[in-house]
């Protein structure tokens, strides 16, 4: 259990870092601006099929971030790049709530999400003993880990109104010292924005946004996370924690999409993006939320314009409010479009969004839906190697190579299970049709007979008989397994 407000000393973690001899190192963006290509930039370049110099340039201009806390790097973090020239990344939110789930259940969800291809995970736990679960996650995963520090502050204090700026800074520093790679902090929601929320259908739907709004209302004072922004940057700079500027006023319904409150906060995010970069920090900007399809392009373009092309980290967006139980689909539609227009990191949504804490199966469904969205955008944007994966699958389909199809599927286990469930007894993976059309009406089989001049009743001599197994080198999911 953490001490109560005011009993922390921020110097302790700084001394820990100094003891490791890593306090004085430049951050990724500082190195990039100085013309230095770091080992992390080289690893990103290799994974993205980009030149190290291009990665350096993108990091220097702030259009790419490499969320890599120095502490987590020492524990085996594999750096990734998030930005316009990179493959679209997805994040899975995990963490127990005060009412449900256990540490072991959440760790199982983390493992499942990463095995299915989540590029980052956020620990959004609330309830007791948050630091130990966070440390377990950081120590056991090689992907960047994000948090929202105000959850821990609120958990520790009886009322968020008890928070002092110093207490918040202490929590941020303790989390940084644990190895958190990026943090969402709602510092762009200002007191002057609060009247703009009154006309909304769904008010404030961000947990962090609501907490900080309450603090401002009680104290009749400006957002302390805004007024102490430079001090947070100082901590982030020391550990090279990446900013995720939180959108406390994201719309929680289509009726509130792209409204004055959301845009006012986005303007401040642009100001803070520039300030954080000046202070040697990497920055991502969080985005909505609930947005109808026709407003997604506008939202991405405004963010890119006002925030100097900082990587856009969108939460969905959900494109209709009526898909309860299927919000992973409603949001994956929005996510694909957002990524197509330029969003770089997609925060998944599970089928249980708006209804409860996701189960393991919900996590699985959410990650898969968002891997599809991200990949669809990568293909459309012509990212290096993206469509190779699809082309391999199509060739495997046409030669009825079922094993290869299962292996290349975004969720191999489900693909194999579905094929098996409806195959006739005795059907093997050498079958040159499936139960959908059957051998007589299988158009791909008929295509082969046209090409080869054989009868539909004869077994086909397809390229599968001679083809060597292929390695999907460009398949990011397979590479992660
Ligand atoms: S039977 Fe129909 S669905 Fe099955 S492989 Fe042939 S074309 Fe595809």
Short mmCIF file of C-alpha atoms and ligand atoms in Angstrom, two decimals:
data_model
loop_
_atom_site.label_atom_id
_atom_site.label_comp_id
_atom_site.label_asym_id
_atom_site.label_seq_id
_atom_site.Cartn_x
_atom_site.Cartn_y
_atom_site.Cartn_z
CA UNK A 1 0.00 0.00 0.00
CA UNK A 2 1.31 3.42 -0.89
CA UNK A 3 1.81 6.20 1.68
CA UNK A 4 -0.74 8.95 1.99
CA UNK A 5 -0.37 12.29 0.24
CA UNK A 6 2.71 14.31 1.07
CA UNK A 7 4.83 11.52 2.55
CA UNK A 8 6.82 10.81 -0.61
CA UNK A 9 10.21 12.13 -1.52
CA UNK A 10 10.75 12.37 -5.26
CA UNK A 11 14.49 12.17 -4.82
CA UNK A 12 14.44 8.47 -4.03
CA UNK A 13 13.68 7.19 -7.54
CA UNK A 14 16.09 9.72 -9.00
CA UNK A 15 18.80 8.31 -6.78
CA UNK A 16 17.89 4.81 -7.97
CA UNK A 17 18.28 5.92 -11.55
CA UNK A 18 21.54 7.71 -10.85
CA UNK A 19 22.79 4.57 -9.13
CA UNK A 20 22.24 2.72 -12.40
CA UNK A 21 24.28 5.38 -14.17
CA UNK A 22 21.58 6.12 -16.72
CA UNK A 23 20.16 9.44 -15.59
CA UNK A 24 22.19 11.68 -17.80
CA UNK A 25 21.58 9.91 -21.11
CA UNK A 26 19.71 11.82 -23.82
CA UNK A 27 16.21 10.68 -24.73
CA UNK A 28 15.41 9.16 -28.10
CA UNK A 29 14.21 12.50 -29.44
CA UNK A 30 17.26 14.34 -28.10
CA UNK A 31 19.59 11.78 -29.70
CA UNK A 32 17.68 11.99 -32.97
CA UNK A 33 17.86 15.78 -33.02
CA UNK A 34 21.62 15.54 -32.39
CA UNK A 35 21.95 13.29 -35.44
CA UNK A 36 22.59 10.13 -33.41
CA UNK A 37 21.03 6.80 -34.43
CA UNK A 38 20.43 4.85 -31.23
CA UNK A 39 20.36 1.02 -30.99
CA UNK A 40 16.59 1.31 -30.46
CA UNK A 41 16.19 3.25 -33.72
CA UNK A 42 18.18 0.55 -35.50
CA UNK A 43 15.90 -2.16 -34.10
CA UNK A 44 12.81 -0.23 -35.16
CA UNK A 45 14.28 0.27 -38.64
CA UNK A 46 14.91 -3.44 -39.01
CA UNK A 47 11.41 -4.41 -37.86
CA UNK A 48 9.73 -1.86 -40.12
CA UNK A 49 11.91 -2.42 -43.22
CA UNK A 50 13.00 1.24 -43.06
CA UNK A 51 16.42 2.83 -43.10
CA UNK A 52 17.85 3.81 -39.68
CA UNK A 53 18.35 7.33 -40.97
CA UNK A 54 14.66 7.66 -41.85
CA UNK A 55 13.72 6.45 -38.36
CA UNK A 56 16.09 9.01 -36.84
CA UNK A 57 14.59 11.80 -38.93
CA UNK A 58 11.04 10.83 -38.00
CA UNK A 59 11.87 10.67 -34.27
CA UNK A 60 13.67 14.02 -34.49
CA UNK A 61 10.66 15.75 -35.98
CA UNK A 62 8.33 14.06 -33.49
CA UNK A 63 6.38 12.16 -36.10
CA UNK A 64 7.54 8.85 -34.65
CA UNK A 65 7.94 7.83 -31.03
CA UNK A 66 9.81 4.88 -29.55
CA UNK A 67 8.24 4.34 -26.11
CA UNK A 68 11.15 2.75 -24.27
CA UNK A 69 11.71 3.56 -20.61
CA UNK A 70 15.40 3.09 -19.81
CA UNK A 71 14.46 0.76 -16.92
CA UNK A 72 12.26 -1.44 -19.13
CA UNK A 73 14.97 -1.54 -21.79
CA UNK A 74 17.31 -3.03 -19.23
CA UNK A 75 14.68 -5.70 -18.55
CA UNK A 76 14.43 -6.82 -22.17
CA UNK A 77 11.91 -4.44 -23.78
CA UNK A 78 11.82 -4.81 -27.56
CA UNK A 79 11.52 -1.25 -28.89
CA UNK A 80 8.83 -0.46 -31.44
CA UNK A 81 8.17 2.63 -33.50
CA UNK A 82 4.78 4.35 -33.52
CA UNK A 83 4.23 6.86 -36.28
CA UNK A 84 3.10 7.59 -39.81
CA UNK A 85 5.82 5.64 -41.59
CA UNK A 86 5.47 2.59 -39.32
CA UNK A 87 3.15 -0.39 -39.44
CA UNK A 88 -0.07 0.54 -37.58
CA UNK A 89 0.18 -0.60 -33.98
CA UNK A 90 -2.55 -1.74 -31.63
CA UNK A 91 -2.86 -1.43 -27.87
CA UNK A 92 -4.78 -3.72 -25.53
CA UNK A 93 -6.11 -2.21 -22.30
CA UNK A 94 -5.97 -4.62 -19.39
CA UNK A 95 -6.12 -4.54 -15.64
CA UNK A 96 -8.32 -5.57 -12.80
CA UNK A 97 -11.11 -3.40 -11.50
CA UNK A 98 -11.92 -2.78 -7.85
CA UNK A 99 -14.90 -5.13 -8.24
CA UNK A 100 -13.66 -7.95 -10.40
CA UNK A 101 -10.78 -10.11 -11.62
CA UNK A 102 -7.51 -11.19 -10.06
CA UNK A 103 -3.83 -10.68 -10.73
CA UNK A 104 -3.52 -14.12 -12.35
CA UNK A 105 -6.55 -13.54 -14.60
CA UNK A 106 -5.15 -10.21 -15.76
CA UNK A 107 -1.71 -11.67 -16.44
CA UNK A 108 -3.39 -14.37 -18.52
CA UNK A 109 -5.17 -11.66 -20.53
CA UNK A 110 -1.86 -9.84 -21.03
CA UNK A 111 -0.24 -13.03 -22.34
CA UNK A 112 -3.20 -13.74 -24.63
CA UNK A 113 -3.24 -10.19 -26.04
CA UNK A 114 0.48 -10.23 -26.79
CA UNK A 115 0.37 -13.74 -28.30
CA UNK A 116 -2.35 -12.53 -30.67
CA UNK A 117 -0.28 -9.54 -31.71
CA UNK A 118 -0.96 -6.60 -29.36
CA UNK A 119 1.96 -4.21 -29.84
CA UNK A 120 1.55 -2.45 -26.50
CA UNK A 121 -0.49 -3.03 -23.35
CA UNK A 122 -1.90 -0.54 -20.90
CA UNK A 123 -2.38 -1.51 -17.28
CA UNK A 124 -5.55 0.32 -16.29
CA UNK A 125 -6.01 -1.51 -13.01
CA UNK A 126 -7.90 0.00 -10.15
CA UNK A 127 -8.28 -1.46 -6.66
CA UNK A 128 -5.70 -2.67 -4.18
CA UNK A 129 -1.97 -3.26 -4.60
CA UNK A 130 -1.56 -1.66 -8.02
CA UNK A 131 2.26 -1.28 -7.97
CA UNK A 132 2.95 -5.00 -7.58
CA UNK A 133 0.67 -6.02 -10.50
CA UNK A 134 2.23 -3.29 -12.64
CA UNK A 135 5.71 -4.53 -11.80
CA UNK A 136 4.73 -8.10 -12.65
CA UNK A 137 3.46 -6.95 -16.05
CA UNK A 138 6.52 -4.81 -16.83
CA UNK A 139 8.90 -7.57 -15.80
CA UNK A 140 7.12 -10.24 -17.83
CA UNK A 141 6.48 -8.51 -21.17
CA UNK A 142 8.77 -7.24 -23.91
CA UNK A 143 6.22 -4.81 -25.38
CA UNK A 144 5.84 -1.20 -24.19
CA UNK A 145 3.60 -0.81 -21.13
CA UNK A 146 1.40 2.24 -20.58
CA UNK A 147 -0.50 3.50 -17.54
CA UNK A 148 -2.81 6.30 -16.42
CA UNK A 149 -1.18 7.50 -13.17
CA UNK A 150 -4.23 9.39 -11.90
CA UNK A 151 -6.00 6.05 -11.35
CA UNK A 152 -3.45 5.16 -8.73
CA UNK A 153 -3.65 8.61 -7.18
CA UNK A 154 -7.44 8.30 -6.93
CA UNK A 155 -7.15 4.79 -5.51
CA UNK A 156 -4.75 5.89 -2.79
CA UNK A 157 -6.69 8.97 -1.71
CA UNK A 158 -10.17 9.05 -0.23
CA UNK A 159 -11.21 11.72 -2.72
CA UNK A 160 -9.34 13.00 -5.78
CA UNK A 161 -9.82 16.49 -4.35
CA UNK A 162 -7.18 15.57 -1.72
CA UNK A 163 -4.54 15.33 -4.43
CA UNK A 164 -1.69 17.81 -4.29
CA UNK A 165 0.48 18.46 -7.35
CA UNK A 166 3.46 17.01 -5.50
CA UNK A 167 1.55 13.82 -4.73
CA UNK A 168 0.74 13.39 -8.40
CA UNK A 169 4.37 13.97 -9.38
CA UNK A 170 5.50 11.40 -6.84
CA UNK A 171 3.19 8.75 -8.27
CA UNK A 172 4.37 9.54 -11.80
CA UNK A 173 7.97 9.23 -10.74
CA UNK A 174 7.41 5.94 -8.91
CA UNK A 175 5.70 4.49 -11.97
CA UNK A 176 8.53 5.75 -14.20
CA UNK A 177 11.04 4.10 -11.88
CA UNK A 178 9.15 0.82 -12.27
CA UNK A 179 9.74 0.97 -16.03
CA UNK A 180 6.44 2.28 -17.47
CA UNK A 181 7.10 3.23 -21.09
CA UNK A 182 4.28 5.70 -21.72
CA UNK A 183 1.74 7.45 -19.55
CA UNK A 184 -1.62 8.98 -20.30
CA UNK A 185 -2.05 12.22 -18.39
CA UNK A 186 -5.03 14.53 -18.84
CA UNK A 187 -3.20 17.82 -18.73
CA UNK A 188 -4.94 19.60 -21.64
CA UNK A 189 -8.38 19.72 -20.02
CA UNK A 190 -8.60 23.27 -18.68
CA UNK A 191 -10.99 24.94 -16.30
CA UNK A 192 -12.33 27.14 -19.12
CA UNK A 193 -13.43 23.98 -20.98
CA UNK A 194 -15.81 22.78 -18.30
CA UNK A 195 -18.79 24.99 -19.31
CA UNK A 196 -18.52 23.51 -22.81
CA UNK A 197 -19.38 20.08 -21.41
CA UNK A 198 -22.71 21.15 -19.93
CA UNK A 199 -24.58 20.86 -23.22
CA UNK A 200 -23.29 17.38 -23.94
CA UNK A 201 -25.40 14.23 -24.18
CA UNK A 202 -22.90 12.07 -22.27
CA UNK A 203 -20.80 14.60 -20.36
CA UNK A 204 -17.24 13.51 -19.61
CA UNK A 205 -16.59 9.82 -20.33
CA UNK A 206 -12.86 9.67 -19.66
CA UNK A 207 -12.12 8.40 -16.14
CA UNK A 208 -9.03 10.61 -15.91
CA UNK A 209 -10.91 13.55 -17.40
CA UNK A 210 -13.75 13.23 -14.90
CA UNK A 211 -11.33 13.00 -11.95
CA UNK A 212 -9.40 16.10 -12.96
CA UNK A 213 -12.62 17.99 -13.71
CA UNK A 214 -13.80 17.23 -10.18
CA UNK A 215 -10.48 18.45 -8.76
CA UNK A 216 -10.81 21.75 -10.67
CA UNK A 217 -14.45 22.17 -9.61
CA UNK A 218 -13.68 21.60 -5.92
CA UNK A 219 -10.58 23.79 -5.81
CA UNK A 220 -11.84 26.40 -8.29
CA UNK A 221 -8.34 26.28 -9.73
CA UNK A 222 -6.61 25.39 -13.00
CA UNK A 223 -5.73 21.79 -13.83
CA UNK A 224 -2.57 21.07 -11.78
CA UNK A 225 -1.38 18.61 -14.42
CA UNK A 226 -1.33 21.55 -16.85
CA UNK A 227 0.29 24.01 -14.46
CA UNK A 228 2.94 21.42 -13.47
CA UNK A 229 3.49 20.17 -17.00
CA UNK A 230 7.19 21.07 -17.09
CA UNK A 231 7.85 19.11 -13.91
CA UNK A 232 6.18 16.03 -15.36
CA UNK A 233 8.34 16.51 -18.46
CA UNK A 234 11.41 16.58 -16.23
CA UNK A 235 10.53 13.14 -14.84
CA UNK A 236 9.65 11.79 -18.29
CA UNK A 237 12.92 13.10 -19.68
CA UNK A 238 14.96 11.36 -16.97
CA UNK A 239 13.49 7.93 -17.74
CA UNK A 240 12.54 8.60 -21.37
CA UNK A 241 8.86 7.97 -20.70
CA UNK A 242 6.72 8.90 -23.72
CA UNK A 243 3.78 11.25 -23.33
CA UNK A 244 0.31 10.07 -24.22
CA UNK A 245 -1.55 13.37 -23.91
CA UNK A 246 -4.91 12.16 -22.60
CA UNK A 247 -8.15 13.36 -24.14
CA UNK A 248 -10.26 13.92 -21.07
CA UNK A 249 -13.00 15.48 -23.18
CA UNK A 250 -13.30 12.81 -25.86
CA UNK A 251 -16.89 12.38 -26.99
CA UNK A 252 -18.72 9.43 -25.47
CA UNK A 253 -21.53 9.52 -28.00
CA UNK A 254 -22.04 10.42 -31.64
CA UNK A 255 -24.10 13.41 -30.50
CA UNK A 256 -21.02 14.90 -28.81
CA UNK A 257 -18.53 14.11 -31.59
CA UNK A 258 -16.20 16.89 -32.74
CA UNK A 259 -17.86 19.38 -30.41
CA UNK A 260 -16.43 22.58 -28.98
CA UNK A 261 -15.17 20.89 -25.80
CA UNK A 262 -13.26 18.20 -27.70
CA UNK A 263 -11.68 20.68 -30.09
CA UNK A 264 -10.76 23.16 -27.36
CA UNK A 265 -8.83 20.43 -25.57
CA UNK A 266 -7.16 19.35 -28.82
CA UNK A 267 -5.86 22.90 -29.32
CA UNK A 268 -4.18 22.75 -25.90
CA UNK A 269 -2.74 19.33 -26.76
CA UNK A 270 -0.98 20.96 -29.70
CA UNK A 271 0.55 23.57 -27.40
CA UNK A 272 1.70 20.87 -24.95
CA UNK A 273 3.10 18.70 -27.74
CA UNK A 274 5.45 21.49 -28.74
CA UNK A 275 6.39 22.24 -25.13
CA UNK A 276 7.17 18.57 -24.32
CA UNK A 277 9.36 18.25 -27.40
CA UNK A 278 11.28 21.38 -26.39
CA UNK A 279 11.91 19.70 -23.05
CA UNK A 280 13.31 16.54 -24.65
CA UNK A 281 10.20 14.31 -24.43
CA UNK A 282 8.50 12.13 -27.02
CA UNK A 283 4.79 12.74 -27.48
CA UNK A 284 1.71 10.86 -28.67
CA UNK A 285 -1.74 12.45 -28.65
CA UNK A 286 -4.86 10.53 -27.66
CA UNK A 287 -8.02 10.86 -29.71
CA UNK A 288 -11.69 9.94 -29.68
CA UNK A 289 -13.89 8.16 -28.82
CA UNK A 290 -17.32 8.01 -30.48
CA UNK A 291 -17.18 9.50 -34.00
CA UNK A 292 -19.48 8.94 -36.99
CA UNK A 293 -17.71 7.64 -40.08
CA UNK A 294 -17.97 10.92 -41.97
CA UNK A 295 -16.13 12.85 -39.22
CA UNK A 296 -13.13 10.54 -38.83
CA UNK A 297 -11.07 12.11 -41.59
CA UNK A 298 -11.66 15.59 -40.15
CA UNK A 299 -10.64 14.42 -36.68
CA UNK A 300 -7.37 12.89 -37.87
CA UNK A 301 -6.51 15.86 -40.06
CA UNK A 302 -7.16 18.39 -37.28
CA UNK A 303 -5.02 16.42 -34.85
CA UNK A 304 -2.17 16.15 -37.35
CA UNK A 305 -2.39 19.86 -38.13
CA UNK A 306 -2.74 21.22 -34.60
CA UNK A 307 -0.32 18.76 -32.96
CA UNK A 308 2.44 18.97 -35.57
CA UNK A 309 1.91 15.38 -36.77
CA UNK A 310 2.53 13.79 -33.37
CA UNK A 311 1.48 10.11 -33.55
CA UNK A 312 -2.29 9.90 -33.08
CA UNK A 313 -3.43 7.25 -30.61
CA UNK A 314 -7.15 6.70 -31.15
CA UNK A 315 -9.54 4.91 -28.81
CA UNK A 316 -11.58 3.02 -31.38
CA UNK A 317 -13.24 5.20 -32.58
CA UNK A 318 -16.68 3.68 -32.15
CA UNK A 319 -18.82 4.62 -35.18
CA UNK A 320 -22.28 3.88 -33.76
CA UNK A 321 -23.63 3.96 -30.22
CA UNK A 322 -25.99 0.99 -30.59
CA UNK A 323 -23.59 -1.96 -30.95
CA UNK A 324 -23.51 -3.06 -27.28
CA UNK A 325 -22.08 -6.59 -27.23
CA UNK A 326 -20.41 -5.99 -30.60
CA UNK A 327 -18.47 -2.80 -29.97
CA UNK A 328 -15.25 -4.49 -31.11
CA UNK A 329 -16.80 -4.48 -34.60
CA UNK A 330 -18.23 -0.94 -34.36
CA UNK A 331 -14.84 0.36 -33.26
CA UNK A 332 -12.69 -1.70 -35.63
CA UNK A 333 -14.58 -0.09 -38.52
CA UNK A 334 -13.67 3.34 -37.16
CA UNK A 335 -10.12 2.26 -36.34
CA UNK A 336 -9.46 1.04 -39.89
CA UNK A 337 -10.64 4.35 -41.29
CA UNK A 338 -8.67 6.39 -38.73
CA UNK A 339 -5.49 4.43 -39.51
CA UNK A 340 -6.10 4.87 -43.23
CA UNK A 341 -6.25 8.65 -42.69
CA UNK A 342 -3.13 8.66 -40.50
CA UNK A 343 -3.69 7.38 -36.94
CA UNK A 344 -0.66 5.39 -35.76
CA UNK A 345 -1.80 3.51 -32.65
CA UNK A 346 -5.24 1.95 -32.27
CA UNK A 347 -6.53 1.22 -28.79
CA UNK A 348 -8.67 -1.88 -29.02
CA UNK A 349 -12.27 -2.09 -27.85
CA UNK A 350 -13.74 -5.39 -26.73
CA UNK A 351 -17.28 -6.74 -27.22
CA UNK A 352 -17.96 -5.98 -23.56
CA UNK A 353 -17.22 -2.25 -23.88
CA UNK A 354 -19.87 -0.19 -22.07
CA UNK A 355 -21.07 -3.38 -20.32
CA UNK A 356 -18.31 -4.62 -18.03
CA UNK A 357 -14.72 -5.73 -17.53
CA UNK A 358 -13.63 -7.86 -20.51
CA UNK A 359 -13.11 -11.58 -20.08
CA UNK A 360 -10.25 -13.49 -21.66
CA UNK A 361 -12.45 -14.32 -24.66
CA UNK A 362 -13.41 -10.62 -25.00
CA UNK A 363 -9.73 -9.66 -25.03
CA UNK A 364 -9.12 -12.21 -27.76
CA UNK A 365 -11.99 -10.89 -29.89
CA UNK A 366 -10.89 -7.27 -29.39
CA UNK A 367 -7.25 -7.88 -30.32
CA UNK A 368 -8.17 -9.85 -33.44
CA UNK A 369 -10.66 -7.19 -34.58
CA UNK A 370 -8.03 -4.50 -34.23
CA UNK A 371 -5.27 -6.52 -35.89
CA UNK A 372 -7.60 -6.76 -38.87
CA UNK A 373 -8.27 -3.00 -38.80
CA UNK A 374 -4.56 -2.16 -38.51
CA UNK A 375 -3.55 -4.54 -41.27
CA UNK A 376 -6.29 -3.33 -43.61
CA UNK A 377 -4.96 0.21 -43.20
CA UNK A 378 -1.36 -0.93 -43.72
CA UNK A 379 -2.31 -2.59 -47.01
CA UNK A 380 -4.19 0.51 -48.17
CA UNK A 381 -1.29 2.78 -47.22
CA UNK A 382 1.15 0.53 -49.09
CA UNK A 383 3.37 -0.11 -46.08
CA UNK A 384 6.41 -2.27 -46.91
CA UNK A 385 5.51 -5.95 -47.08
CA UNK A 386 1.94 -5.49 -45.80
CA UNK A 387 0.12 -7.05 -48.75
CA UNK A 388 2.63 -9.91 -49.05
CA UNK A 389 0.77 -11.60 -46.22
CA UNK A 390 -2.55 -11.39 -48.12
CA UNK A 391 -0.93 -12.59 -51.32
CA UNK A 392 0.48 -15.66 -49.60
CA UNK A 393 -2.94 -16.45 -48.16
CA UNK A 394 -4.61 -16.05 -51.55
CA UNK A 395 -2.11 -18.37 -53.22
CA UNK A 396 -2.62 -20.94 -50.45
CA UNK A 397 -6.39 -20.69 -50.96
CA UNK A 398 -6.18 -21.22 -54.67
CA UNK A 399 -4.02 -24.32 -54.27
CA UNK A 400 -6.25 -25.65 -51.43
CA UNK A 401 -3.33 -25.65 -49.00
CA UNK A 402 -5.38 -25.75 -45.81
CA UNK A 403 -2.46 -26.06 -43.40
CA UNK A 404 -0.88 -22.96 -44.88
CA UNK A 405 -4.21 -21.13 -44.71
CA UNK A 406 -4.57 -21.95 -41.01
CA UNK A 407 -1.00 -20.87 -40.36
CA UNK A 408 -1.41 -17.55 -42.16
CA UNK A 409 -4.82 -16.76 -40.65
CA UNK A 410 -4.92 -13.81 -38.26
CA UNK A 411 -6.25 -16.25 -35.64
CA UNK A 412 -4.99 -19.73 -36.70
CA UNK A 413 -6.69 -21.58 -33.88
CA UNK A 414 -10.13 -20.25 -34.81
CA UNK A 415 -9.59 -20.81 -38.53
CA UNK A 416 -8.68 -24.47 -37.98
CA UNK A 417 -11.56 -25.03 -35.55
CA UNK A 418 -14.12 -23.54 -37.93
CA UNK A 419 -12.90 -25.65 -40.85
CA UNK A 420 -13.00 -28.81 -38.76
CA UNK A 421 -16.41 -28.18 -37.21
CA UNK A 422 -18.27 -28.38 -40.52
CA UNK A 423 -16.03 -30.71 -42.54
CA UNK A 424 -17.62 -34.03 -43.46
CA UNK A 425 -16.34 -36.97 -41.36
CA UNK A 426 -13.12 -38.29 -42.86
CA UNK A 427 -12.27 -35.04 -44.69
CA UNK A 428 -8.56 -34.30 -44.54
CA UNK A 429 -6.59 -31.16 -45.24
CA UNK A 430 -5.76 -32.56 -48.66
CA UNK A 431 -9.41 -31.85 -49.70
CA UNK A 432 -9.62 -29.61 -52.75
CA UNK A 433 -12.87 -27.93 -51.70
CA UNK A 434 -14.66 -27.19 -48.45
CA UNK A 435 -18.16 -27.68 -47.10
CA UNK A 436 -19.30 -24.26 -48.34
CA UNK A 437 -19.78 -25.16 -52.04
CA UNK A 438 -18.69 -28.80 -52.11
CA UNK A 439 -16.51 -30.35 -54.87
CA UNK A 440 -19.02 -30.00 -57.73
CA UNK A 441 -19.72 -26.28 -57.21
CA UNK A 442 -16.36 -25.11 -55.86
CA UNK A 443 -15.51 -22.28 -58.29
CA UNK A 444 -11.82 -22.35 -57.52
CA UNK A 445 -11.76 -26.06 -58.29
CA UNK A 446 -13.63 -25.40 -61.53
CA UNK A 447 -11.08 -22.67 -62.34
CA UNK A 448 -8.33 -25.25 -62.05
CA UNK A 449 -10.14 -27.62 -64.43
CA UNK A 450 -10.49 -24.80 -66.96
CA UNK A 451 -6.80 -24.04 -66.73
CA UNK A 452 -5.75 -27.69 -66.78
CA UNK A 453 -8.44 -29.19 -69.03
CA UNK A 454 -9.37 -31.85 -66.46
CA UNK A 455 -12.81 -32.97 -65.22
CA UNK A 456 -14.32 -31.72 -61.93
CA UNK A 457 -14.52 -35.39 -60.86
CA UNK A 458 -10.77 -35.93 -61.16
CA UNK A 459 -8.40 -35.08 -58.34
CA UNK A 460 -6.60 -31.87 -59.12
CA UNK A 461 -2.84 -31.70 -59.50
CA UNK A 462 -2.44 -28.32 -57.83
CA UNK A 463 0.74 -26.49 -57.08
CA UNK A 464 0.21 -27.56 -53.47
CA UNK A 465 1.53 -31.01 -54.37
CA UNK A 466 4.96 -29.61 -55.13
CA UNK A 467 5.10 -26.27 -53.36
CA UNK A 468 7.60 -25.96 -50.56
CA UNK A 469 6.22 -24.53 -47.32
CA UNK A 470 6.56 -20.79 -47.30
CA UNK A 471 7.68 -18.66 -44.40
CA UNK A 472 5.53 -15.57 -43.96
CA UNK A 473 8.46 -13.30 -43.22
CA UNK A 474 6.32 -10.21 -43.49
CA UNK A 475 3.50 -11.53 -41.32
CA UNK A 476 3.75 -9.61 -38.06
CA UNK A 477 1.42 -11.95 -36.19
CA UNK A 478 3.39 -15.02 -37.12
CA UNK A 479 6.62 -13.27 -36.29
CA UNK A 480 5.24 -12.63 -32.83
CA UNK A 481 4.48 -16.27 -32.16
S1 LIG B 1 -15.80 -24.83 -51.81
FE1 LIG B 1 -16.26 -22.66 -52.11
S2 LIG B 1 -15.62 -21.72 -50.16
FE2 LIG B 1 -14.71 -23.78 -50.23
S3 LIG B 1 -12.71 -23.56 -51.13
FE3 LIG B 1 -14.07 -23.92 -52.87
S4 LIG B 1 -14.67 -21.86 -53.49
FE4 LIG B 1 -13.82 -21.65 -51.48
#
